[in-house]
Coordinates of C-alpha atoms in Angstrom, one line a residue:
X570 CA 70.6 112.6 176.4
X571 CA 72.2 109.1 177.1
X572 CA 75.4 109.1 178.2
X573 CA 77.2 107.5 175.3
X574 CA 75.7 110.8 173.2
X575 CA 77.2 113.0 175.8
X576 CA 80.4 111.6 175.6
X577 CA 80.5 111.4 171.8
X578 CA 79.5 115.2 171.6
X579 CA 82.6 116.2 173.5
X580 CA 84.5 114.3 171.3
X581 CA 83.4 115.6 168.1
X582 CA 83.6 119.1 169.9
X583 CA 87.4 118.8 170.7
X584 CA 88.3 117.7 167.3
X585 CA 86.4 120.3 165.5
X586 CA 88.3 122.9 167.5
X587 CA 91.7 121.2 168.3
X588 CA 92.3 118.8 165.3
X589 CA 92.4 121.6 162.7
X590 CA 90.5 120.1 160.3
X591 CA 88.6 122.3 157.7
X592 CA 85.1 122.9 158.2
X593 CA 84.0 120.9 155.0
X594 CA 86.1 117.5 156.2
X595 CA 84.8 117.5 159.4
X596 CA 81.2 117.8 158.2
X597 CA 82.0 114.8 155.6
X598 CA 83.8 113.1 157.6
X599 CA 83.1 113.1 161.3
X600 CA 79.9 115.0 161.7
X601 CA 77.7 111.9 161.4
X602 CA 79.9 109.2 163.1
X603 CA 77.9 107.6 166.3
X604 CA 79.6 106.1 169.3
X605 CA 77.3 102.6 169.7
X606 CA 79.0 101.5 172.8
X607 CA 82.1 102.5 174.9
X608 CA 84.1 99.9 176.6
X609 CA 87.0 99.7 178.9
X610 CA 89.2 98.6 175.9
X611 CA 87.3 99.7 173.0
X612 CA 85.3 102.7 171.3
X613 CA 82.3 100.9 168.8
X614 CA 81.6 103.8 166.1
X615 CA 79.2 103.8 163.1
X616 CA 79.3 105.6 160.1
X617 CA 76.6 106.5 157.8
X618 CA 78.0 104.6 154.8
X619 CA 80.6 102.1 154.4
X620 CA 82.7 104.4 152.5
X621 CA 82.5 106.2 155.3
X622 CA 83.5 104.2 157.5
X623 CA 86.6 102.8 155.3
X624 CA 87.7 106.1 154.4
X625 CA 88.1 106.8 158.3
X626 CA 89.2 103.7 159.2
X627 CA 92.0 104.2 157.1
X628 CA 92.8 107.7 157.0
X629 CA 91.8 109.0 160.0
X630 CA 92.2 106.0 162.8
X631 CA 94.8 107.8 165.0
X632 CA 93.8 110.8 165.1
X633 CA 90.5 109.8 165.9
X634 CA 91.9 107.4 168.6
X635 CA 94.3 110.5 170.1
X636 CA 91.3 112.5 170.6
X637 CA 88.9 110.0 172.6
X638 CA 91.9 109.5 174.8
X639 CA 92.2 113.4 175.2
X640 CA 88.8 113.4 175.7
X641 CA 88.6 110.4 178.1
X642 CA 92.1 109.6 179.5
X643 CA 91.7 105.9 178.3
X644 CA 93.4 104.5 175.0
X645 CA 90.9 102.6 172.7
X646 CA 91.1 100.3 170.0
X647 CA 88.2 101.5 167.5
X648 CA 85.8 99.3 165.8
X649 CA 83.7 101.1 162.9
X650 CA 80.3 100.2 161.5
X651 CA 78.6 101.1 158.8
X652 CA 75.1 102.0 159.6
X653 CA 73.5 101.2 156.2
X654 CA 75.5 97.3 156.1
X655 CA 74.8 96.6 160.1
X656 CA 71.6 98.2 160.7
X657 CA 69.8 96.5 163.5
X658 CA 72.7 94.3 164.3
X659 CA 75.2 96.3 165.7
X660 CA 74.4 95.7 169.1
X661 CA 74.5 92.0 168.7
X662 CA 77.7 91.9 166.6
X663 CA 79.4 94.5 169.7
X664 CA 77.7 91.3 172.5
X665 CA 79.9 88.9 170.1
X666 CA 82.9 90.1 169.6
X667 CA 83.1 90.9 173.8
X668 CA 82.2 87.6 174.0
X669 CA 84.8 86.1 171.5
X670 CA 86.6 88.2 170.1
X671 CA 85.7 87.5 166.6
X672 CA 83.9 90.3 163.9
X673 CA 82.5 89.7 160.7
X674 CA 84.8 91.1 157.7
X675 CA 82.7 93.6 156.6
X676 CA 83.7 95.8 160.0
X677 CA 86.6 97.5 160.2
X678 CA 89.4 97.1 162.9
X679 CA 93.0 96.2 163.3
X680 CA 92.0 93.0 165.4
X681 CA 90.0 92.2 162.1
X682 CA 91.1 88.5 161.4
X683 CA 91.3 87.5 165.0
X684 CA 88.7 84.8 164.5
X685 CA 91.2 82.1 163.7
X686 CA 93.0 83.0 166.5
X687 CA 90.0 82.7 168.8
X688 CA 89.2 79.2 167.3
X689 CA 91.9 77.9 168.0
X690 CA 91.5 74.9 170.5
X691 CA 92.1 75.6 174.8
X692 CA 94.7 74.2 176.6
X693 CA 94.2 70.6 178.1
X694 CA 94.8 70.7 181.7
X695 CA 97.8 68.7 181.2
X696 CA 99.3 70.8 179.0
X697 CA 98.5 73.9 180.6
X698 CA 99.7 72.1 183.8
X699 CA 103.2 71.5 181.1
X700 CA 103.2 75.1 180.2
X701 CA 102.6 76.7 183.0
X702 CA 105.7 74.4 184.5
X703 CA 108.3 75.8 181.9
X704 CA 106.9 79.4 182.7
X705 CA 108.2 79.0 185.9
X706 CA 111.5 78.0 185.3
X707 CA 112.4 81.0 183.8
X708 CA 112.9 83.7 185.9
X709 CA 110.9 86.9 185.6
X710 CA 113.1 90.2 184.9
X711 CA 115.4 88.6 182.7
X712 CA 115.7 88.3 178.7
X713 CA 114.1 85.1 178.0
X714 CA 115.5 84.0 174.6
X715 CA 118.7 85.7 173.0
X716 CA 121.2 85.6 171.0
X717 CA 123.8 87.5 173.0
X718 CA 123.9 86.0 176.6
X719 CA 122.0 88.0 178.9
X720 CA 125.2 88.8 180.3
X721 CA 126.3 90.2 177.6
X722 CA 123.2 92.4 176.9
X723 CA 123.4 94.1 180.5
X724 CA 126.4 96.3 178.6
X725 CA 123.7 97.5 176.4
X726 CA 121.8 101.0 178.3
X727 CA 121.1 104.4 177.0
X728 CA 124.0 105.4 178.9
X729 CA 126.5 104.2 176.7
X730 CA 124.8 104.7 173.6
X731 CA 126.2 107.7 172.0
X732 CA 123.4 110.3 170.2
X733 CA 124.0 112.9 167.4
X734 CA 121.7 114.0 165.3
X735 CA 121.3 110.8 163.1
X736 CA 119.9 108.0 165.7
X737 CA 118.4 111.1 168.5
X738 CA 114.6 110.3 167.1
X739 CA 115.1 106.5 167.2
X740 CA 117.2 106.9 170.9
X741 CA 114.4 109.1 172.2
X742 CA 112.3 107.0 171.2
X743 CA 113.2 103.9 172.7
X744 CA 113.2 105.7 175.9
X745 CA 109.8 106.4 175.7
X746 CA 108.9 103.3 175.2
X747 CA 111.5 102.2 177.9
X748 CA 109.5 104.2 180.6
X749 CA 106.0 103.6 179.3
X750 CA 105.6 100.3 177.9
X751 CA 102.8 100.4 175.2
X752 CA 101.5 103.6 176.6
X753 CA 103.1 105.7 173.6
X754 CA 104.7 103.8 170.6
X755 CA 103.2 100.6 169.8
X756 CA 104.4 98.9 167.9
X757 CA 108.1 100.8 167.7
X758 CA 109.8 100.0 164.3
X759 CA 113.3 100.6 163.8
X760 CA 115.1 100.3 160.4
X761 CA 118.3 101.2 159.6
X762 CA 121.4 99.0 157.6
X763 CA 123.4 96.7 159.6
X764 CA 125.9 97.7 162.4
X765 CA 124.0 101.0 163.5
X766 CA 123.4 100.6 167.0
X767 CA 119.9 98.8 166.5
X768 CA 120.5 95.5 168.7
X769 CA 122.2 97.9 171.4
X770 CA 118.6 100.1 171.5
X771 CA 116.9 96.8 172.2
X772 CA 118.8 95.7 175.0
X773 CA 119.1 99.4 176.5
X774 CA 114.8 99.0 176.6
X775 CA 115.1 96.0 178.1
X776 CA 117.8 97.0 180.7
X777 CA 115.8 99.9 181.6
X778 CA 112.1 98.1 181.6
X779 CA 114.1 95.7 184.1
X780 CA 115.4 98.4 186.5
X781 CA 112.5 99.9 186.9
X782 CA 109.6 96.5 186.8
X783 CA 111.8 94.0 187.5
X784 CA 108.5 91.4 187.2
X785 CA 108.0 92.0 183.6
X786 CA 108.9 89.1 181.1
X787 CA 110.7 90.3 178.1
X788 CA 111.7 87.9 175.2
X789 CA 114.1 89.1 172.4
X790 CA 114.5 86.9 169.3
X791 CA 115.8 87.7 165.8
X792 CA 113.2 87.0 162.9
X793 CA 115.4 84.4 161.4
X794 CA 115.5 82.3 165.2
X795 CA 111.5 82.7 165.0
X796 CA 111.5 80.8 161.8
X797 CA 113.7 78.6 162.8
X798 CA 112.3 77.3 165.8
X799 CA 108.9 77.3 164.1
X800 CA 109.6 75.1 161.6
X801 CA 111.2 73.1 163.8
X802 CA 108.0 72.6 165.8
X803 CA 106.3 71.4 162.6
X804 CA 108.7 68.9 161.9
X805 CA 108.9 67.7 165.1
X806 CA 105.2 67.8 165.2
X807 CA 105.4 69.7 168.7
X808 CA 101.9 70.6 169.6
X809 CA 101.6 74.9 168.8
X810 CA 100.5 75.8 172.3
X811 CA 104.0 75.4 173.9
X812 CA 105.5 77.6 170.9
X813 CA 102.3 80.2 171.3
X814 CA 102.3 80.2 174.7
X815 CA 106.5 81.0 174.8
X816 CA 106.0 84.2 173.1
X817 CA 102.7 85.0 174.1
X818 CA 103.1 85.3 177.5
X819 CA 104.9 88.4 177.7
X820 CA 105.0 92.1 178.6
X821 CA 107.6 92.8 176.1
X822 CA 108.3 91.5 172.9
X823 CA 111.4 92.2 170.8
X824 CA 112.0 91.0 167.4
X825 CA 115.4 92.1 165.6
X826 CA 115.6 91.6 161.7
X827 CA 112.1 90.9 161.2
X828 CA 112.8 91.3 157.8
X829 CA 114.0 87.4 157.6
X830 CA 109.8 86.1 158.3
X831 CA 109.0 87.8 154.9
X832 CA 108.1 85.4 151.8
X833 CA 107.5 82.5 154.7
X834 CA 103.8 82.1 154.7
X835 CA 103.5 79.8 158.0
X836 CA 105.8 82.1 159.7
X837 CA 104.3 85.5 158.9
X838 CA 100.5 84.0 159.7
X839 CA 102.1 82.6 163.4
X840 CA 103.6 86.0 163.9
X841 CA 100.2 87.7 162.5
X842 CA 98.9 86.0 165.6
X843 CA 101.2 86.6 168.1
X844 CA 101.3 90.5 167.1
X845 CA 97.8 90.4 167.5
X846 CA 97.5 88.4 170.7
X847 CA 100.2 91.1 172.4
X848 CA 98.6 94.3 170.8
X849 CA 95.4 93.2 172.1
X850 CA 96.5 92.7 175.4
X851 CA 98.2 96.3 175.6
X852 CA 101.7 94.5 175.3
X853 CA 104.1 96.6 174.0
X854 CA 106.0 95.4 170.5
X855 CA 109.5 96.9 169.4
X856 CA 110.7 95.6 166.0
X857 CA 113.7 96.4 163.9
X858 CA 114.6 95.5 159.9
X859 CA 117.1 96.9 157.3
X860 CA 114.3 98.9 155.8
X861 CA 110.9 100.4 156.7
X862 CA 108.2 98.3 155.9
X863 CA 106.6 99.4 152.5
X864 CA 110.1 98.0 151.2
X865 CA 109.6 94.6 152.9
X866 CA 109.4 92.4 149.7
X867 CA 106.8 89.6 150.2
X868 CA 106.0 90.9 153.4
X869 CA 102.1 90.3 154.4
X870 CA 99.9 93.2 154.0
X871 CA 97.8 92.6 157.1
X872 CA 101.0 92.5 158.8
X873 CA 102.9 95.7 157.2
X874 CA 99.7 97.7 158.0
X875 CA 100.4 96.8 161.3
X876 CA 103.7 97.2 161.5
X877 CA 103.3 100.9 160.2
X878 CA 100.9 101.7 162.6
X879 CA 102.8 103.3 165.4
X880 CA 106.0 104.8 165.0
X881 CA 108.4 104.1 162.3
X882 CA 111.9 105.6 162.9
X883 CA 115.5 105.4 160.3
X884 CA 118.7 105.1 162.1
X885 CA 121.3 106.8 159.4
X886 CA 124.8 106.2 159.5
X887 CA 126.4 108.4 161.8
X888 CA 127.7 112.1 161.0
X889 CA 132.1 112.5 161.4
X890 CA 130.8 114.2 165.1
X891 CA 129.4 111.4 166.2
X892 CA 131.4 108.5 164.7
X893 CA 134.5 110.3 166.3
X894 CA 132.6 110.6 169.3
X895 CA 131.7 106.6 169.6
X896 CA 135.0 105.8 168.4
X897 CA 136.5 108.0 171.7
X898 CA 133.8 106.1 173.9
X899 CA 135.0 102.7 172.3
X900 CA 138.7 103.0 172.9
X901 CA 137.5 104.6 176.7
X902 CA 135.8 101.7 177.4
X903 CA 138.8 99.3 176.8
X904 CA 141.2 101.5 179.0
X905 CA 142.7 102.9 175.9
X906 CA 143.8 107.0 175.3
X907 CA 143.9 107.6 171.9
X908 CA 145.1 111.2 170.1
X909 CA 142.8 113.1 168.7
X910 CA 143.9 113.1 165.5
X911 CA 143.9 109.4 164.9
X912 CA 140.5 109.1 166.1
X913 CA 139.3 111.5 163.2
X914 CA 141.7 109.6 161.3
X915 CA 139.5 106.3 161.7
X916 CA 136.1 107.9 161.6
X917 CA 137.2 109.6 158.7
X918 CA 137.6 106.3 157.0
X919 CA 135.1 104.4 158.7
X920 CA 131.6 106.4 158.3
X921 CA 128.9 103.4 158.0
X922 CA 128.8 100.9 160.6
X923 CA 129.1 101.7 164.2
X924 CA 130.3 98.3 164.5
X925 CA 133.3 98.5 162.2
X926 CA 134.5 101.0 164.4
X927 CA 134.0 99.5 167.4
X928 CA 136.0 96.7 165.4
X929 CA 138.5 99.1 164.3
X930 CA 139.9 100.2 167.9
X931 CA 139.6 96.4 169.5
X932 CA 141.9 95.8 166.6
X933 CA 144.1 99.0 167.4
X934 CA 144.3 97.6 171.1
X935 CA 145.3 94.3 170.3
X936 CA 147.8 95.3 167.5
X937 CA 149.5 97.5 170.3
X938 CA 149.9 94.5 172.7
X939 CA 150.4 91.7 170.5
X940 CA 153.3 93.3 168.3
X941 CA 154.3 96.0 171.5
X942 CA 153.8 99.1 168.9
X943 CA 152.7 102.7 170.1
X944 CA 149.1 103.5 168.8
X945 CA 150.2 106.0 166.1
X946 CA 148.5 107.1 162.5
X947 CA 150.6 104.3 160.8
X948 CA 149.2 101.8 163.3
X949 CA 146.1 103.1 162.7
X950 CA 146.6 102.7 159.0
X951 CA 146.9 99.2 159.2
X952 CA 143.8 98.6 161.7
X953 CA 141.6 100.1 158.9
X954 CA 143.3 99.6 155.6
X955 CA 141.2 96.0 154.8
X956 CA 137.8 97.4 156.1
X957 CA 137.5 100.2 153.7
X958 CA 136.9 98.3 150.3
X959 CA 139.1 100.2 147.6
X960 CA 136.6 100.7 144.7
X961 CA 138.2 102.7 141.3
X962 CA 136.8 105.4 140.4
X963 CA 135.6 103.8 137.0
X964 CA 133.7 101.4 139.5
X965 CA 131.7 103.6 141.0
X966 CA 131.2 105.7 137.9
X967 CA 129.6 102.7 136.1
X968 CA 127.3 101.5 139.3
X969 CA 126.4 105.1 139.7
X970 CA 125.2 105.2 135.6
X971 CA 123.3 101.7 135.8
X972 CA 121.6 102.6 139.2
X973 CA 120.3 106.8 137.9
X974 CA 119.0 104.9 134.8
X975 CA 117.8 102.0 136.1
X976 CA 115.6 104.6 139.1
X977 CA 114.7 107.4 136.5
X978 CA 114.4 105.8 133.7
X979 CA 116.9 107.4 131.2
X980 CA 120.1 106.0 129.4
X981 CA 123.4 107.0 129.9
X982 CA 123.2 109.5 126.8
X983 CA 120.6 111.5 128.2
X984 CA 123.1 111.8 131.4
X985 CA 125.6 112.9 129.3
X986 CA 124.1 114.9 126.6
X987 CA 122.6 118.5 126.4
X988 CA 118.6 117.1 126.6
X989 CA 117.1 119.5 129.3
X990 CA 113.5 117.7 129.9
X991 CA 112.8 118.1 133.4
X992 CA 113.5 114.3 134.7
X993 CA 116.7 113.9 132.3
X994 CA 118.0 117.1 134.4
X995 CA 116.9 115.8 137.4
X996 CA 118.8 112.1 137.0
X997 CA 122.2 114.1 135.7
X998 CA 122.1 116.1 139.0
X999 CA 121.6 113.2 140.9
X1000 CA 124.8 111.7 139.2
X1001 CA 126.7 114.7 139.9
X1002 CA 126.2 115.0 143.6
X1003 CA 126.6 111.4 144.4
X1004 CA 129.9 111.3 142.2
X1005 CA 131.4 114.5 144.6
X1006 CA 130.1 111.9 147.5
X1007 CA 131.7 109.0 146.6
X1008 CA 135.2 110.1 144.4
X1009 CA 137.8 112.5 145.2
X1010 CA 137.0 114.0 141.3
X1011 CA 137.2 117.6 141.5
X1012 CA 134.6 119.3 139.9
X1013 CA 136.2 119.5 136.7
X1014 CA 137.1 116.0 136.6
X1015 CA 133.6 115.4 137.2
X1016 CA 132.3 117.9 134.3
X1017 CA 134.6 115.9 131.9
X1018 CA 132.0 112.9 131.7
X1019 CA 129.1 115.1 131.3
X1020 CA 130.2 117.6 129.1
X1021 CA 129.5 120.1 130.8
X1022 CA 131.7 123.0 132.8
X1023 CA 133.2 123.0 136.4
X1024 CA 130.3 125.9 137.9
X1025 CA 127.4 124.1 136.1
X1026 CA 129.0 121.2 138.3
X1027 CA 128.7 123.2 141.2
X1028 CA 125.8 124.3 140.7
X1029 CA 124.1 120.8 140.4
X1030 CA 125.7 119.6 143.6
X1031 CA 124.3 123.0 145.5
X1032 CA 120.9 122.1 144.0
X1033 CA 120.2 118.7 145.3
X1034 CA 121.9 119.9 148.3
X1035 CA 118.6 122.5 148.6
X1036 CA 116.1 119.9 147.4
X1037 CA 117.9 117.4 149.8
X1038 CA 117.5 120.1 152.8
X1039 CA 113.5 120.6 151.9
X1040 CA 112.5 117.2 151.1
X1041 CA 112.9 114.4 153.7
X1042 CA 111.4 111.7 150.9
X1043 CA 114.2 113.1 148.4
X1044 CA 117.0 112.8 151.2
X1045 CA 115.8 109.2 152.0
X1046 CA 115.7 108.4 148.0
X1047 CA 119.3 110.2 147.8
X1048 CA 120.8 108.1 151.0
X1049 CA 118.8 104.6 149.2
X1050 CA 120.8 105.5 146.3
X1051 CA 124.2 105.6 147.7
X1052 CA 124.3 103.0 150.1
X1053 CA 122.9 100.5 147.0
X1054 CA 126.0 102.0 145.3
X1055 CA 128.6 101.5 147.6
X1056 CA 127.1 97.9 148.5

């Protein structure tokens, strides 16, 4: 038995014991899949058929990937054949792509449209001479490009990031990451609305990367400063190895609001590239957006495929706990001692943006120096009054209506009428729990524009509690719903 055989028996063994797979999908499925050749950096598997090979390409990539590593102690990047398309010419099409780089369409592998990439022409000696001259001048163990000064970004560490329950999978996270660079999340996606601790995660990785390899080159730019200096480089007519060679010559690459490169077609295909060129060479990739990436409007698919392939994590705004808590840490950090009471006083009132608050007590120590006035609730009052946007009832009521309809597809007289179809009772539930979130109705205020009494009220707003509880996609559509409402 060659060895390749051996090796790709052990492998079938462990995930027919360990991956708990029924008997019937891993006869379909796995059963006939061949390991061609094993490389230090990749695992070339054929299938019988190209369905085959689609279907676990697609559906069974990481798992599959987990297990040789199990199996072998090395991470691979899989490239899968299909037996009855590459018959005879798997070998040569493996010699190639070593060779190059390149594979022909019909295989499947996330480094599948690399063949642009690998024609693109080598550096002259002068400009690699140019290139190699600007990569000296910047100093290793630093943040290369950013929009905060470095200086700045050294407040930024897991220390002084405050965790509850809301941002402990995306904190925990980055500190995986932070101590094993590309050895467990790659790429690490972060989404979350604006002011929820996002840009501090990415400079606590790179503070930590730094204090621990202080040779590693880390570069953090904002999507929007990508584009920008992209299409600055075709203007100017700058030749693309410079701008390639900036942010492909890293360990660590950091891209905050990637959101801003969707819809631009020459800056999602450079991108494409550069994800590609860093994946490949076991870089490790953190990004971060307002949303996760199936909502990315005119985003690429080749590049939201990618960006969903490691681990995707929501930051959500902050429980009272933990905005209290951060709000205490703020106000410690300037020198400041604050009464309890006020503190819960301006988390109470400020519960979406970790920012606003850090806002809110900066504003509470300069009020107190500028006008010499004791930090008390009516001080405090004042700090917050023009950040928390006074919206009418009636307001909300109406955004509330146009928003259930416009997701579920009803009108407002099914909301408000006695029609009990199962999605018309769904929607009017819906309306009633986010109108006890977002008023100060009572319940029977509440019942008054549905028709309906105060403990049928109740009783809606326990039920989407429960469904809320048992269904993470129903939370997420719940918390989609109110943050477009209070927008």
């Amino acid at each position: 038995m060659d060895s390749n055989k051996a090796i790709w028996n052990h492998v079938l063994k462990h995930i027919s014991t360990e991956a708990g797979f029924s008997t019937a999908t891993f006869s379909i499925w796995f059963q006939e899949l061949q390991l061609e050749r094993l490389t230090d950096s990749h695992a070339y598997i054929s299938a019988k058929e190209e369905y085959k090979a689609n279907f676990v390409f697609n559906h069974f990539y990481n798992q599959l990937q987990n297990h040789i590593f199990t199996v072998l102690g090395a991470r691979c990047e899989l490239v899968i054949f299909s037996r009855d398309l590459h018959e005879g010419s798997i070998g040569q099409i493996i010699d190639e792509h070593i060779r190059s780089g390149v594979l022909p369409q019909n295989v499947f592998c996330k480094e599948q449209v690399s063949e642009a990439l690998a024609q693109e022409p080598a550096l002259s000696d002068e400009e690699r001479e140019m290139v190699q001259k600007m990569a000296d001048e910047k100093p290793v163990g630093t943040i290369i490009k950013t929009e905060i000064p470095a200086t700045r970004g050294a407040e930024y560490t897991f220390d002084n990031f405050i965790v509850g329950d809301t941002n402990r999978m995306a904190h925990d996270a980055c500190m995986a990451v932070a101590k094993n660079p590309a050895e467990c999340w790659n790429p690490l996606y972060l989404y979350a609305p604006s002011g929820m601790g996002k840009t501090h995660l990415l400079y606590a990785i790179s503070n930590e990367i730094i204090k621990h390899n202080p040779s590693k080159r880390i570069m953090y730019v904002r999507g929007e400063d990508f584009t920008n200096e992209l299409i600055d480089q075709l203007i100017q007519k700058k030749p693309m190895h410079f701008f390639r060679e900036r942010y492909r010559n890293v360990d660590v690459l950091l891209v905050d609001d990637i959101q801003f490169i969707a819809g631009k077609d020459s800056t999602q295909h450079e991108f494409f590239h550069t994800f590609d060129t860093l994946y490949q060479q076991h870089k490790q990739i953190i990004l971060t957006s307002d949303c996760p990436p199936k909502e990315l409007k005119r985003l690429d698919e080749r590049l939201r495929t990618r960006f969903e392939s490691g681990l995707t994590v929501d930051i959500q705004p902050p429980e009272l706990e933990l905005r209290v808590a951060i709000a205490s840490s703020k106000a410690e950090a300037l020198g400041l001692t604050i009464p309890d009471d006020i503190l819960l006083y301006i988390a109470t009132n400020i519960k979406s943006s970790i920012r606003q608050l850090e806002g809110v007590i900066k504003r509470l120590h300069g009020y107190s120096i500028i006008f010499g006035k004791k930090i008390d609730i009516d001080l405090a009052k004042t700090c917050v009054q023009d950040l928390v946007p006074k919206k009418s009832v009636d307001n909300i009521v109406e955004k509330t209506f146009d928003k259930i309809c416009e997701k579920y597809n009803v009108t407002i007289q099914d909301l408000t009428g006695k029609r009990r179809q199962a999605n018309i009772v769904i929607a009017r539930h819906v309306s009633i729990y986010i109108f006890d979130q977002l008023t100060d109705l009572s319940s029977v205020e509440i019942a008054r524009y549905f028709s309906q009494d105060h403990s049928t009220i109740l009783s809606a707003i326990k039920n989407v509690e429960k469904k809320i509880e048992s269904s993470p996609d129903f939370e997420e559509e719940i918390t989609r719903l109110i943050r477009d409402i209070k927008e």
